Amino acid sequence: MKQYQSWGRYFKYTHQVHKIRWPGRAETVLQTTNRLVLPFGMGRSYGDSCLNDGGLLLDTTPMNRFMAFNRKKGLLRCEAGVTLAEILKVIVPHHWFLTVTPGTKFVTVGGAIANDVHGKNHACAGTFGCHVTQFELLRSSGERLLCSPAKNPDWFRATIGGLGLTGLILWAEIKLKPIAGPYIEEDIIKFGNLEEFFDIAAESEANYEYTVAWLDSLSHGQSLGKGLFMRGNPAKPPYTHMPHRPSGLRVTVPLNAPNFALNRLTMRAFNLLYYEKELSKIKRRLVHYEPFFYPLDAVHQWNRIYGPRGFMQYQCVVPYNDGYQAIKTIVHKMATSGLNPFLNVFKTFGDYPSPGLMSFPQKGVTLAIDFPNQGRATLDLQTEIDAIVREAGGVSGYAAKDSRISAADFQHFFPQWAEFSRFVDPKFSSSFWRRVTTR
Amino acid sequence: MNRKFFINTALGFAAGLGAARLVKSRQDRQRRLSFRNTGPRKVLIIGATSAIAAETARFFAAAGDDLFLVGRNPQKTAAVTNDLQVRGANRVEYRLQDLADTAQHANLLAAAIEWLGGLDIVLIAHGTLGNQKACQAGYDLTEKELTTNFLSVVSLLTPLANHFEQQQRGAIAVISSVAGDRGRQSNYVYGAAKAGVSAFLQGLRNRLAKSGVAVITIKPGFVDTPMTAGIEKGRLFVGPEVVAKGIYQAIETGQDVVYLPWFWGGIMTVIKHIPESIFKRLSL
Ligand SMILES: Cc1cc2nc3c(=O)[nH]c(=O)nc-3n(C[C@H](O)[C@H](O)[C@H](O)COP(=O)(O)OP(=O)(O)OC[C@H]3O[C@@H](n4cnc5c(N)ncnc54)[C@H](O)[C@@H]3O)c2cc1C
Ligand SMILES: NC(=O)c1ccc[n+]([C@@H]2O[C@H](COP(=O)([O-])OP(=O)(O)OC[C@H]3O[C@@H](n4cnc5c(N)ncnc54)[C@H](OP(=O)(O)O)[C@@H]3O)[C@@H](O)[C@H]2O)c1
């Protein structure tokens, strides 16, 4: 049976759970419960923003019906529990794609809106919320609000990136993007240090829709910040060949891999393998969208390799203006910490504004780092990085990822939180929200 | 004697059966039903808003079939219809009907067959898990439960059987339950209705075998659906999509009786073999 944990498996909380297959059930639960309530999608948030310790979770995944698909205009309307994976199955054969997608397709539409998620194309497409044309919100009072940029615009703004706190999104309509086929023309480029990374990033900005970089977090000194830069554009026919789509799910990590499964040695081996795998400096290839957008989805439950203690993901965004000094300091700190940062991903955010009041992205370079949970030291390092980010005028404390930011830091990074809290439904709350709003 | 013991023994037993089944199902798949012609199949789903039925219908939708749905709640039935349309069904139509009203069944079936232009497959899925205590308190509710879960099914199957017998092909699938395999104090009214359904289907299968019509009895175990919302979920519960896949495969391969998931076959074999003198003293 489904486990009501977040992706980092760090918090061990208990909940009462109600599965919501029909909106009427949610209405009844909201009316009768005297507990605090939170919607729960696929639990792909790393920290505690999808958790509600001691409270009630509304599991929205059974509420997963499509409502309408306008194949001419590329408008899709579906219930909030539909996953991006299901959407792709339906739309790709008709030459449509998600305008914005995060690095896993196993998230619900409700979850993607509530965290206003971003992908590898922020500069040209913004966040998921930028392409939501309307949705319906159920409040605990029983009131239903149809929200769009024109109708109830303040609720529209508050609910996009609204952390599941403004009410239950019942359904949403999203604008899709046309594609010629399911393939991506991808370049993989090696970079030897951070300077090279920034150069390639700048050079790729104009001509590539999708960019992302993977950083070897364990090398320091000369090769501090070496890694792979991946960029791509939707491929146009005629195709040189048809790359096959990797078949379904191939591997599942067994339940509760031991804590030592991910020791420094295996990580180094993994990082090396990843780096050495691409031998030439630039490699161009035609790939199916699956491995391009969702490389981690091939290994089911990969979060279990961190063992029962779990892990945390840290994500921040730092503006360009300081010559990347902050990023260099952070990468150096992380590489020399001995805390085994594992998967590290760079993306760039552009100017594209989101309607979301609490939305995370701002222009700059964003870095996401996975840390195995090693207790106090892991927490302290992230707090130190927060200080660097703060100094550089960046933002940390992305709710989709965060497990530990202090209330003071969060409120510094999201000064609009006070305005937002007026929209929080009196019966809704999360462990995350309680953590970042109480001093 | 405790319940855990039985379940464990049954699970062990079931594992053995499972291996045997695997071999059998491969053979079955090789002789796919011959009723499948090239165009969209004409499929009637009765009780289409049931979680299990709606999930099963998605397989037919993805295969591009024609679907006629029967439900009683307008919003829910329309929602399932739209979902199947978007998921690729060739055509979908629905009709609202409280199925306890058996007088309407003839009309209903005629409308479905007319719209579909024939009938290849029917799935009957509606049901209620009535409150056993309340049924014990008075016959009124008991009668209602038996009507919904047994008589309405018989009322539908009577003309359907004649239709299929005449056309000499097709598949009739009905969701019964493991609860019909042995009466228990906690839900014997529901169990009796499902036992009735299972026995009726057994006879019907016997009758229609010579006409080449598949009659498929589906016996799910514990499924996490609105019907069981009030029941605490143990480890044996599965999601409706799991059972749906089993139902779709059973229909495609023309099975007779399927337990879903398969290990319930083992569990029920054990449960059916407990001597009544012991069984009557268990708190089940
Ligand atoms: C491998 C991996 C890669 C990722 N890559 C990215 C990435 O590239 N970019 C990015 O931005 N994020 C990324 N994420 C994070 C992920 O996209 C977000 O955490 C997303 O919100 C998860 O959606 P979910 O359906 O799992 O929701 P959950 O994690 O279950 O919930 C998230 C929030 O949504 C709320 N919510 C869910 N449904 C509803 C509803 N119906 N109504 C109202 N509120 C609701 C919940 O209350 C909660 O606040 C990644 C995560 C993983 C595991
Ligand atoms: N869930 C289990 O553990 C389990 C186990 C074994 C067998 N089963 C059987 O599986 C079948 C499907 O149930 P489910 O689990 O999918 O539960 P479900 O989602 O609650 O579905 C039950 C369906 O029956 C419909 N229905 C009930 N009475 C009706 C009537 N008089 N007229 C028309 N429709 C009526 C309901 O319609 P509304 O939506 O309008 O109420 C609902 O769509 C049932 O036959 C059930 O007995 C279930």
Coordinates of N, CA and C and ligand atoms in Angstrom, one line a residue, chain A residues 21-22, chain B residues 47-53 70-73 76-77 97-101 124-129 148-149 175-179 190 194 218-228 237 240, ligand 2:
Chain A
R21 N -11.8 10.1 -4.3 CA -12.0 9.7 -5.6 C -13.0 10.7 -6.3
W22 N -13.9 11.2 -5.4 CA -15.0 12.1 -5.9 C -15.0 13.4 -5.0
Chain B
G47 N -22.8 0.0 -14.1 CA -22.2 0.4 -12.9 C -20.8 1.0 -13.1
A48 N -20.8 1.9 -14.2 CA -19.6 2.4 -14.7 C -18.8 3.3 -13.8
T49 N -19.5 3.9 -12.8 CA -18.8 4.8 -11.9 C -18.1 4.1 -10.8
S50 N -18.3 2.8 -10.7 CA -17.5 2.0 -9.7 C -16.1 2.2 -10.0
A51 N -15.3 2.3 -8.9 CA -13.8 2.5 -9.1 C -13.2 1.4 -9.9
I52 N -13.6 0.2 -9.6 CA -13.0 -0.9 -10.4 C -13.5 -0.9 -11.8
A53 N -14.7 -0.6 -12.1 CA -15.2 -0.6 -13.5 C -14.6 0.5 -14.3
V70 N -23.4 2.7 -18.1 CA -24.6 2.9 -17.3 C -24.2 3.3 -15.8
G71 N -24.7 4.4 -15.4 CA -24.4 4.8 -14.0 C -25.7 5.5 -13.5
R72 N -25.7 5.9 -12.2 CA -26.9 6.5 -11.7 C -26.7 8.0 -11.3
N73 N -25.5 8.3 -11.0 CA -25.2 9.7 -10.6 C -24.7 10.5 -11.8
K76 N -21.0 12.0 -11.8 CA -20.0 11.0 -11.8 C -20.0 10.3 -13.1
T77 N -21.1 10.0 -13.7 CA -21.2 9.2 -14.9 C -20.6 10.1 -16.1
Q97 N -29.3 5.4 -14.8 CA -30.4 4.4 -14.4 C -30.1 3.9 -13.0
D98 N -31.1 4.0 -12.2 CA -31.0 3.3 -10.9 C -31.3 1.8 -11.2
L99 N -30.3 1.0 -11.0 CA -30.4 -0.4 -11.4 C -31.3 -1.3 -10.5
A100 N -31.6 -0.7 -9.4 CA -32.6 -1.5 -8.5 C -34.0 -1.5 -9.2
D101 N -34.2 -0.6 -10.1 CA -35.5 -0.5 -10.8 C -35.4 -1.5 -12.0
I124 N -20.6 -6.2 -15.7 CA -21.6 -5.7 -14.7 C -20.8 -5.5 -13.4
A125 N -20.9 -4.3 -12.9 CA -20.0 -4.0 -11.8 C -20.7 -3.4 -10.6
H126 N -21.9 -2.9 -10.7 CA -22.5 -2.2 -9.6 C -22.7 -3.1 -8.4
G127 N -22.8 -2.4 -7.2 CA -23.0 -3.2 -6.0 C -22.9 -2.3 -4.8
T128 N -23.4 -2.8 -3.7 CA -23.3 -2.0 -2.4 C -22.9 -3.0 -1.3
L129 N -22.1 -2.5 -0.5 CA -21.7 -3.3 0.7 C -22.5 -2.7 1.9
T148 N -30.2 -5.1 -5.1 CA -29.1 -4.5 -5.8 C -28.0 -5.5 -6.3
N149 N -27.6 -6.3 -5.3 CA -26.4 -7.1 -5.6 C -26.7 -8.5 -6.3
I175 N -18.8 -8.8 -11.8 CA -18.0 -8.8 -10.6 C -18.8 -9.4 -9.4
S176 N -18.4 -10.5 -9.0 CA -18.9 -11.1 -7.8 C -18.0 -10.8 -6.6
S177 N -17.7 -11.7 -5.8 CA -16.7 -11.4 -4.7 C -16.3 -12.7 -4.0
V178 N -15.1 -12.6 -3.3 CA -14.7 -13.7 -2.5 C -15.7 -13.9 -1.3
A179 N -16.4 -12.8 -1.0 CA -17.4 -12.9 0.1 C -18.5 -13.9 -0.2
Y190 N -24.6 -9.6 2.1 CA -23.8 -9.3 0.9 C -23.2 -10.6 0.3
K194 N -23.7 -12.3 -3.4 CA -22.6 -12.6 -4.3 C -22.5 -14.1 -4.6
I218 N -15.8 -12.8 -11.7 CA -14.7 -12.1 -11.2 C -14.8 -12.0 -9.7
K219 N -13.8 -12.5 -9.0 CA -13.9 -12.5 -7.5 C -12.8 -11.8 -6.9
P220 N -13.0 -10.5 -6.7 CA -11.9 -9.7 -6.1 C -11.9 -10.0 -4.6
G221 N -10.7 -9.7 -4.0 CA -10.5 -9.8 -2.6 C -10.8 -8.4 -2.0
F222 N -9.8 -7.9 -1.2 CA -10.0 -6.5 -0.7 C -9.5 -5.5 -1.7
V223 N -10.4 -4.5 -2.0 CA -10.0 -3.5 -3.0 C -10.2 -2.1 -2.3
D224 N -9.3 -1.2 -2.5 CA -9.4 0.1 -1.9 C -10.2 1.0 -2.8
T225 N -11.5 1.0 -2.5 CA -12.4 1.8 -3.3 C -13.4 2.5 -2.4
P226 N -14.2 3.4 -2.9 CA -15.2 4.1 -2.0 C -16.1 3.0 -1.2
M227 N -16.3 1.9 -1.8 CA -17.1 0.8 -1.1 C -16.4 0.4 0.2
T228 N -15.1 0.5 0.3 CA -14.4 0.0 1.5 C -13.8 1.2 2.2
F237 N -5.0 -5.4 1.0 CA -5.7 -4.4 0.1 C -4.9 -4.1 -1.1
P240 N -7.8 -0.3 -7.1 CA -8.7 -0.8 -8.1 C -8.0 -1.0 -9.5
Ligands
LIG2 N1 -14.1 -3.0 -3.0 C1 -14.0 -4.3 -2.7 O1 -13.2 -4.6 -1.8 C2 -14.7 -5.3 -3.5 C3 -14.4 -6.6 -3.2 C4 -15.1 -7.6 -3.9 C5 -16.0 -7.3 -4.8 N2 -16.3 -6.0 -5.0 C6 -17.4 -5.7 -6.0 O2 -16.9 -4.8 -7.0 C7 -17.9 -4.1 -7.6 C8 -17.5 -2.6 -7.8 O3 -17.3 -2.0 -6.5 P1 -16.2 -1.0 -6.1 O4 -15.3 -1.6 -5.2 O5 -15.6 -0.4 -7.4 O6 -17.0 0.1 -5.3 P2 -17.6 1.5 -5.7 O7 -16.6 2.4 -6.4 O8 -18.3 2.0 -4.5 O9 -18.7 1.1 -6.8 C9 -20.0 0.7 -6.6 C10 -20.8 1.2 -7.7 O10 -22.1 0.6 -7.7 C11 -23.0 1.6 -8.1 N3 -24.4 1.3 -7.6 C12 -24.7 0.8 -6.4 N4 -26.0 0.7 -6.3 C13 -26.5 1.0 -7.5 C14 -27.8 1.1 -8.1 N5 -28.9 0.8 -7.4 N6 -28.0 1.5 -9.3 C15 -26.9 1.9 -10.1 N7 -25.7 1.9 -9.6 C16 -25.5 1.4 -8.3 C17 -22.5 2.8 -7.4 O11 -23.0 4.0 -8.0 P3 -22.8 5.4 -7.3 O12 -21.4 5.9 -7.6 O13 -23.8 6.3 -8.0 O14 -23.0 5.3 -5.8 C18 -21.0 2.7 -7.7 O15 -20.7 3.1 -9.0 C19 -19.1 -4.3 -6.7 O16 -20.0 -5.3 -7.3 C20 -18.6 -4.9 -5.5 O17 -19.5 -5.7 -4.8 C21 -15.7 -5.0 -4.4

